[in-house]
Coordinates of C-alpha atoms and ligand atoms in Angstrom, one line a residue:
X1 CA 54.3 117.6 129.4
X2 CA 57.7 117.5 131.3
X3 CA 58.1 119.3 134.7
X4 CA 59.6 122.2 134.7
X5 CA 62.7 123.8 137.1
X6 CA 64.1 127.2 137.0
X7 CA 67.7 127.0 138.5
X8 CA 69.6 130.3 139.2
X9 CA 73.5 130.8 138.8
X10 CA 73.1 127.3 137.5
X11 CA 75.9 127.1 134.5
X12 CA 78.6 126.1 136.4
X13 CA 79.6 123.9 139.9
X14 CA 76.7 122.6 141.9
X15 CA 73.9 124.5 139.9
X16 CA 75.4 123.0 136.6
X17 CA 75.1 119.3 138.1
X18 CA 71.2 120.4 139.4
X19 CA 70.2 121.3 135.8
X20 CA 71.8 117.9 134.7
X21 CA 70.6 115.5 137.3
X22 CA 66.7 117.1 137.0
X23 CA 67.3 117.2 133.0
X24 CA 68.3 113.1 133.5
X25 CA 65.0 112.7 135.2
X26 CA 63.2 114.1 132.8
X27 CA 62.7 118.0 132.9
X28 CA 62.5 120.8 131.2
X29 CA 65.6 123.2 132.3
X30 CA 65.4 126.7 132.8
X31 CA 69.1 128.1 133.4
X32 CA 70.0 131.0 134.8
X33 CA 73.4 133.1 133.3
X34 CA 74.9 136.6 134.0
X35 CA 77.2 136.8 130.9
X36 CA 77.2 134.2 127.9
X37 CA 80.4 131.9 128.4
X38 CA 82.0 128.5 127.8
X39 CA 79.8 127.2 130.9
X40 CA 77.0 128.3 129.6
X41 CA 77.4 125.9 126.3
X42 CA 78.7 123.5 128.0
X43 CA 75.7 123.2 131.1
X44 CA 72.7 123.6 127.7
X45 CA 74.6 120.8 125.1
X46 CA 74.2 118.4 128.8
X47 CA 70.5 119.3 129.2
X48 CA 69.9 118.6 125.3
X49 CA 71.7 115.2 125.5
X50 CA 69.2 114.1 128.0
X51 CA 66.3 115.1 125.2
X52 CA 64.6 118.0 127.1
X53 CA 64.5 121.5 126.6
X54 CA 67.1 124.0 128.1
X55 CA 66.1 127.4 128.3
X56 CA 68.9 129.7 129.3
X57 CA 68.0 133.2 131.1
X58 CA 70.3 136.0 131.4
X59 CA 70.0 137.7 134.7
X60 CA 71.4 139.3 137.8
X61 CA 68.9 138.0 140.4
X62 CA 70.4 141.3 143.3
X63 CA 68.2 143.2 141.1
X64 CA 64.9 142.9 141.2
X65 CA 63.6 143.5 137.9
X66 CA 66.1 141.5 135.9
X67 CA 64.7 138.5 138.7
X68 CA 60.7 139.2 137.6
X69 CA 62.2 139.5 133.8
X70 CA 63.9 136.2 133.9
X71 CA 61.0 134.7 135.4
X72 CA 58.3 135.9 132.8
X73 CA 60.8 135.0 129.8
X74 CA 60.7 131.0 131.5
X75 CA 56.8 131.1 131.4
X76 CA 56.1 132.6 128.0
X77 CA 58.6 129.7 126.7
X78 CA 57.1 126.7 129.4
X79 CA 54.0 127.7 130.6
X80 CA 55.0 127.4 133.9
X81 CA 58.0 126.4 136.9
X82 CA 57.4 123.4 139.2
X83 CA 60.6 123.6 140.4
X84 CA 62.7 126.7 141.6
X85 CA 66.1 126.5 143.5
X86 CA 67.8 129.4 144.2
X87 CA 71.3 128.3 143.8
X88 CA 73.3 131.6 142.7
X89 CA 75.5 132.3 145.6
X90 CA 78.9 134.8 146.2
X91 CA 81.5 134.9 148.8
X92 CA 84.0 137.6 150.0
X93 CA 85.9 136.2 152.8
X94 CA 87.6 138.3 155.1
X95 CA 87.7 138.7 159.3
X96 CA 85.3 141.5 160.0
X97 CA 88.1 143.6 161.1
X98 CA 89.0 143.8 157.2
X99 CA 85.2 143.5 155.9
X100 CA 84.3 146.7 154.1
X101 CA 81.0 147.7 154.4
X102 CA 80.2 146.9 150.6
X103 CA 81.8 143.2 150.9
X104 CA 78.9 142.9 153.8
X105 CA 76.5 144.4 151.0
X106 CA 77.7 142.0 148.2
X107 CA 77.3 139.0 149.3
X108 CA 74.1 140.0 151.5
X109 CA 72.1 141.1 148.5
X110 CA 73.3 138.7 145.8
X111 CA 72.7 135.3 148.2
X112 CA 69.8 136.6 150.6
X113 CA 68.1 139.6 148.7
X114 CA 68.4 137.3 145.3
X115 CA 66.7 134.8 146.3
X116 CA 63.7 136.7 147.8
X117 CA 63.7 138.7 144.1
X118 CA 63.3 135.6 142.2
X119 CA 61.1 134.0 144.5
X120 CA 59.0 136.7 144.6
X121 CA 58.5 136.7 140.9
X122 CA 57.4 133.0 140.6
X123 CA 55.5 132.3 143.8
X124 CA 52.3 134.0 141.7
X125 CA 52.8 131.4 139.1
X126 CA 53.2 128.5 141.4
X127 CA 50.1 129.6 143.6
X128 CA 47.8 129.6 140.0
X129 CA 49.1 126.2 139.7
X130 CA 48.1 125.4 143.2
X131 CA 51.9 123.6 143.5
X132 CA 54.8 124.3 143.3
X133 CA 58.4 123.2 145.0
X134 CA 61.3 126.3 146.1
X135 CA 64.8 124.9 147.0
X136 CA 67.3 127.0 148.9
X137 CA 70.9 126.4 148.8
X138 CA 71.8 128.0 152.4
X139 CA 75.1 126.4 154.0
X140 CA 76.5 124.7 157.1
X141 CA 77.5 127.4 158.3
X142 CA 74.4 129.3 157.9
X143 CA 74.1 127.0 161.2
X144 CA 77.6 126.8 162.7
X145 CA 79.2 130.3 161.7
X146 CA 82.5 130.6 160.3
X147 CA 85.0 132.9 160.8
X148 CA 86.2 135.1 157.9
X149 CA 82.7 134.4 156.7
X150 CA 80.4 137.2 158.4
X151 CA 78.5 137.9 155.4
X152 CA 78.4 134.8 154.2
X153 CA 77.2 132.9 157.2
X154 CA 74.7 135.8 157.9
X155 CA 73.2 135.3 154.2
X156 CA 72.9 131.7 154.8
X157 CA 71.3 132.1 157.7
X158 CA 68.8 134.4 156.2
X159 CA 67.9 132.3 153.7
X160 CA 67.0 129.4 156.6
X161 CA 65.1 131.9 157.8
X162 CA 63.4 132.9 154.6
X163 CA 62.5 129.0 154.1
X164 CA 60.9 128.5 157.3
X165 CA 58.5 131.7 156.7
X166 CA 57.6 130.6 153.7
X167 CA 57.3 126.9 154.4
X168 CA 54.7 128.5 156.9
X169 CA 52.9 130.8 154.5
X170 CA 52.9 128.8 151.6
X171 CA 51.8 125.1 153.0
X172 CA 48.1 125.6 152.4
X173 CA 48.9 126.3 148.8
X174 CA 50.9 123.2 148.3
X175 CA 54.0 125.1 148.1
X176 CA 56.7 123.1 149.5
X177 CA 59.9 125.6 150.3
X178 CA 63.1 123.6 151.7
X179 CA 66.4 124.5 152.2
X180 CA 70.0 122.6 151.4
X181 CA 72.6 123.0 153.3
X182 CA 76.1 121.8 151.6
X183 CA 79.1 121.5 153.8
X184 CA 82.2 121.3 151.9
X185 CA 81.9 120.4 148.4
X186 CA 84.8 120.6 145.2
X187 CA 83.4 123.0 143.0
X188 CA 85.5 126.7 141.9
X189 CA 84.1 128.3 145.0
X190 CA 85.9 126.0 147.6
X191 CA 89.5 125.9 144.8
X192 CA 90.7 129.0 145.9
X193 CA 91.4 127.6 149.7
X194 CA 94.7 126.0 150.3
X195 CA 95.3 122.2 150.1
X196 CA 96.7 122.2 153.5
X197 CA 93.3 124.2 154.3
X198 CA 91.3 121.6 152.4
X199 CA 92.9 118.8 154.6
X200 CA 92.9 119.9 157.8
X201 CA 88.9 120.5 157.4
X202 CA 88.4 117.0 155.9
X203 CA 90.1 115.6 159.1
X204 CA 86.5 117.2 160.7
X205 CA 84.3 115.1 158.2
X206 CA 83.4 111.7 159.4
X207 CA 82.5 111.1 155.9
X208 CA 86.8 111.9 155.8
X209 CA 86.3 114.0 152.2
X210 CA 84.5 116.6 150.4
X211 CA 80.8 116.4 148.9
X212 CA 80.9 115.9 145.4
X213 CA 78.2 118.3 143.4
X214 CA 76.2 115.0 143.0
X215 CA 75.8 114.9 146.3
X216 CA 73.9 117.5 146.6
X217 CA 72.3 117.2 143.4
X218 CA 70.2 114.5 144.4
X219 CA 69.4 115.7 147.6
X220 CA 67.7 118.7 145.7
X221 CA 66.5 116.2 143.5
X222 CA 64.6 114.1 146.0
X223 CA 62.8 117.6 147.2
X224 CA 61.6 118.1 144.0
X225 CA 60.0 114.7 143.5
X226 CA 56.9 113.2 144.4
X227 CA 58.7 111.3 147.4
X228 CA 59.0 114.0 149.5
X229 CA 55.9 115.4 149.2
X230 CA 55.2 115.9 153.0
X231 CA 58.7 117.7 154.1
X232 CA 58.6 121.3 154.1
X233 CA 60.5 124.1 155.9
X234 CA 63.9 121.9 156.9
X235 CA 67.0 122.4 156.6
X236 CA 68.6 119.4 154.7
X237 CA 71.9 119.1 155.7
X238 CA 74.7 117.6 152.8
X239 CA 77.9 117.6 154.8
X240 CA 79.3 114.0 155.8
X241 CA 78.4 114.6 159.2
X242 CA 80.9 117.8 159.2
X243 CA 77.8 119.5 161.2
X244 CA 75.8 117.6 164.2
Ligands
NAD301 P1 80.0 128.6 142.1 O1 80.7 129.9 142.4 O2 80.7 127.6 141.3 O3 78.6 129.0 141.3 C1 77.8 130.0 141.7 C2 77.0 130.4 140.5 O4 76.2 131.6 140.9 C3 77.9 130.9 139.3 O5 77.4 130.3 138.1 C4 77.7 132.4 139.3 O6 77.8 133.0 138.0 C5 76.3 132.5 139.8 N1 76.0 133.9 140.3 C6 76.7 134.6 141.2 N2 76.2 135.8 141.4 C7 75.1 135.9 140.6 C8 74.1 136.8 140.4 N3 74.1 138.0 141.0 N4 73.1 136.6 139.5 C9 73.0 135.4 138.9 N5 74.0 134.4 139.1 C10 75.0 134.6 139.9 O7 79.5 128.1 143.5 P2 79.0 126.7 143.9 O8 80.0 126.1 144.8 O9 78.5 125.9 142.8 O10 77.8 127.1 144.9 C11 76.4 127.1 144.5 C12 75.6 127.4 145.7 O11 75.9 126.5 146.8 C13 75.9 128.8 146.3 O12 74.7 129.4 146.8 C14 76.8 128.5 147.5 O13 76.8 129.5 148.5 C15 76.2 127.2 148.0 N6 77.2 126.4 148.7 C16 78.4 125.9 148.2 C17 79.3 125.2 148.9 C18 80.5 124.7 148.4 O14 81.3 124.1 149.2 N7 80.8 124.8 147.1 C19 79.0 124.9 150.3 C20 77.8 125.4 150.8 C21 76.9 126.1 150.0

């Protein structure tokens, strides 16, 4: 029986190259959607190439019973989820002096709350399996802060926080909860900053350019193998050094 990992948001941009890279290595694919597009054929024919299953789940993890919905829908078809990351992630960048109270709310609730709602659906499942792996994509500057990035950098930083509680409750269960940090990485959430924008912060990367989704990919990749089997609760920085 193939492993199986549950990916949320995971159609497009890094989630996409996650459901690849863990379909390549030989698992089953649950992927969550919120509306049925050209991404969404796209992200399943790439899973069935690699001869696995692809299970797609239509969802909204901010609400909390879509989240135990989605959930329940990946176990009546697998059995069971090895392997969550809770990848589905929003931005609304503006200085605070501009930030409306619901841009705050948005991105809090869709990044932070989201992933506790999904989490909290399948951690039941994983501790009847006695094991299980849950992979959260925070951000550098859920570490550094950003300006214009308030909510943002306050989600990510939740969700560190999130990991580390877990990583704490969750040990003695074999429950292995890690986060990912990405630092700046092409995918349709970093196109809508200026090129001059995009090379002025690649003059701060020693790496000098940005992460690639594959990048990152196998970073979460690694956490959900057998070879990292004694990390928990970090904070895996994928940044070229942007962050030290
Ligand atoms: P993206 O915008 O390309 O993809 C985000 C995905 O999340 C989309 O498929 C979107 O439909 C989905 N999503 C959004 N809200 C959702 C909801 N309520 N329910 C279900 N799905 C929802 O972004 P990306 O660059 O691929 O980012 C993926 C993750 O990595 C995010 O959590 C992001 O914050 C994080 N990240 C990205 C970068 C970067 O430079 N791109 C850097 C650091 C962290």
């Amino acid at each position: 029986m193939n492993r199986v990992a549950f990916i949320t948001g995971g159609t497009r941009g890094i989630g996409r190259q996650i459901a690849i890279t863990l379909a390549k290595a030989g698992y089953d694919v649950a992927v969550n959607y919120r509306a049925e597009n050209e991404d969404l054929t796209i992200t399943k024919s790439e899973i069935e190439k690699c001869n696995v299953k692809c299970l797609p789940v239509q969802g909204d993890v901010s609400e909390f019973e879509d989240s135990e919905n989605m959930v329940k829908q990946v176990i009546e078809q697998f059995g069971r989820i090895d392997v969550l990351i809770n990848n589905a992630g929003i931005t609304k960048d503006t200085l605070l002096m501009r930030m409306k109270k619901e841009d705050f709310e948005a991105v809090l609730q869709v990044n932070l709350v989201g992933t506790f709602n999904v989490t909290k659906s399948v951690i039941p499942y994983m501790m009847k399996q006695k094991e299980g792996r849950v992979i959260n994509l925070s951000s550098v500057v859920g570490i550094s802060g950003n300006a214009g990035q308030a909510n943002y950098a306050a989600s990510k930083a939740g969700i560190i926080g999130f990991t580390k509680s877990l990583a704490k409750e969750l040990g003695s269960r074999n429950i292995l909860v890690n986060a990912v940090a990405p630092g700046f990485i092409e995918t349709q959430m970093t196109d809508v900053l200026k090129d001059e924008m995009k090379e002025e912060i690649k003059k701060t990367i020693p790496l000098k350019r940005m992460g690639t989704v594959e990048d990152v990919a196998n970073v979460v990749k690694f956490l959900a193998s057998e070879e990292s089997s004694y990390i928990t609760g970090q904070v895996i920085q994928v940044d070229g050094g942007m962050l030290m």
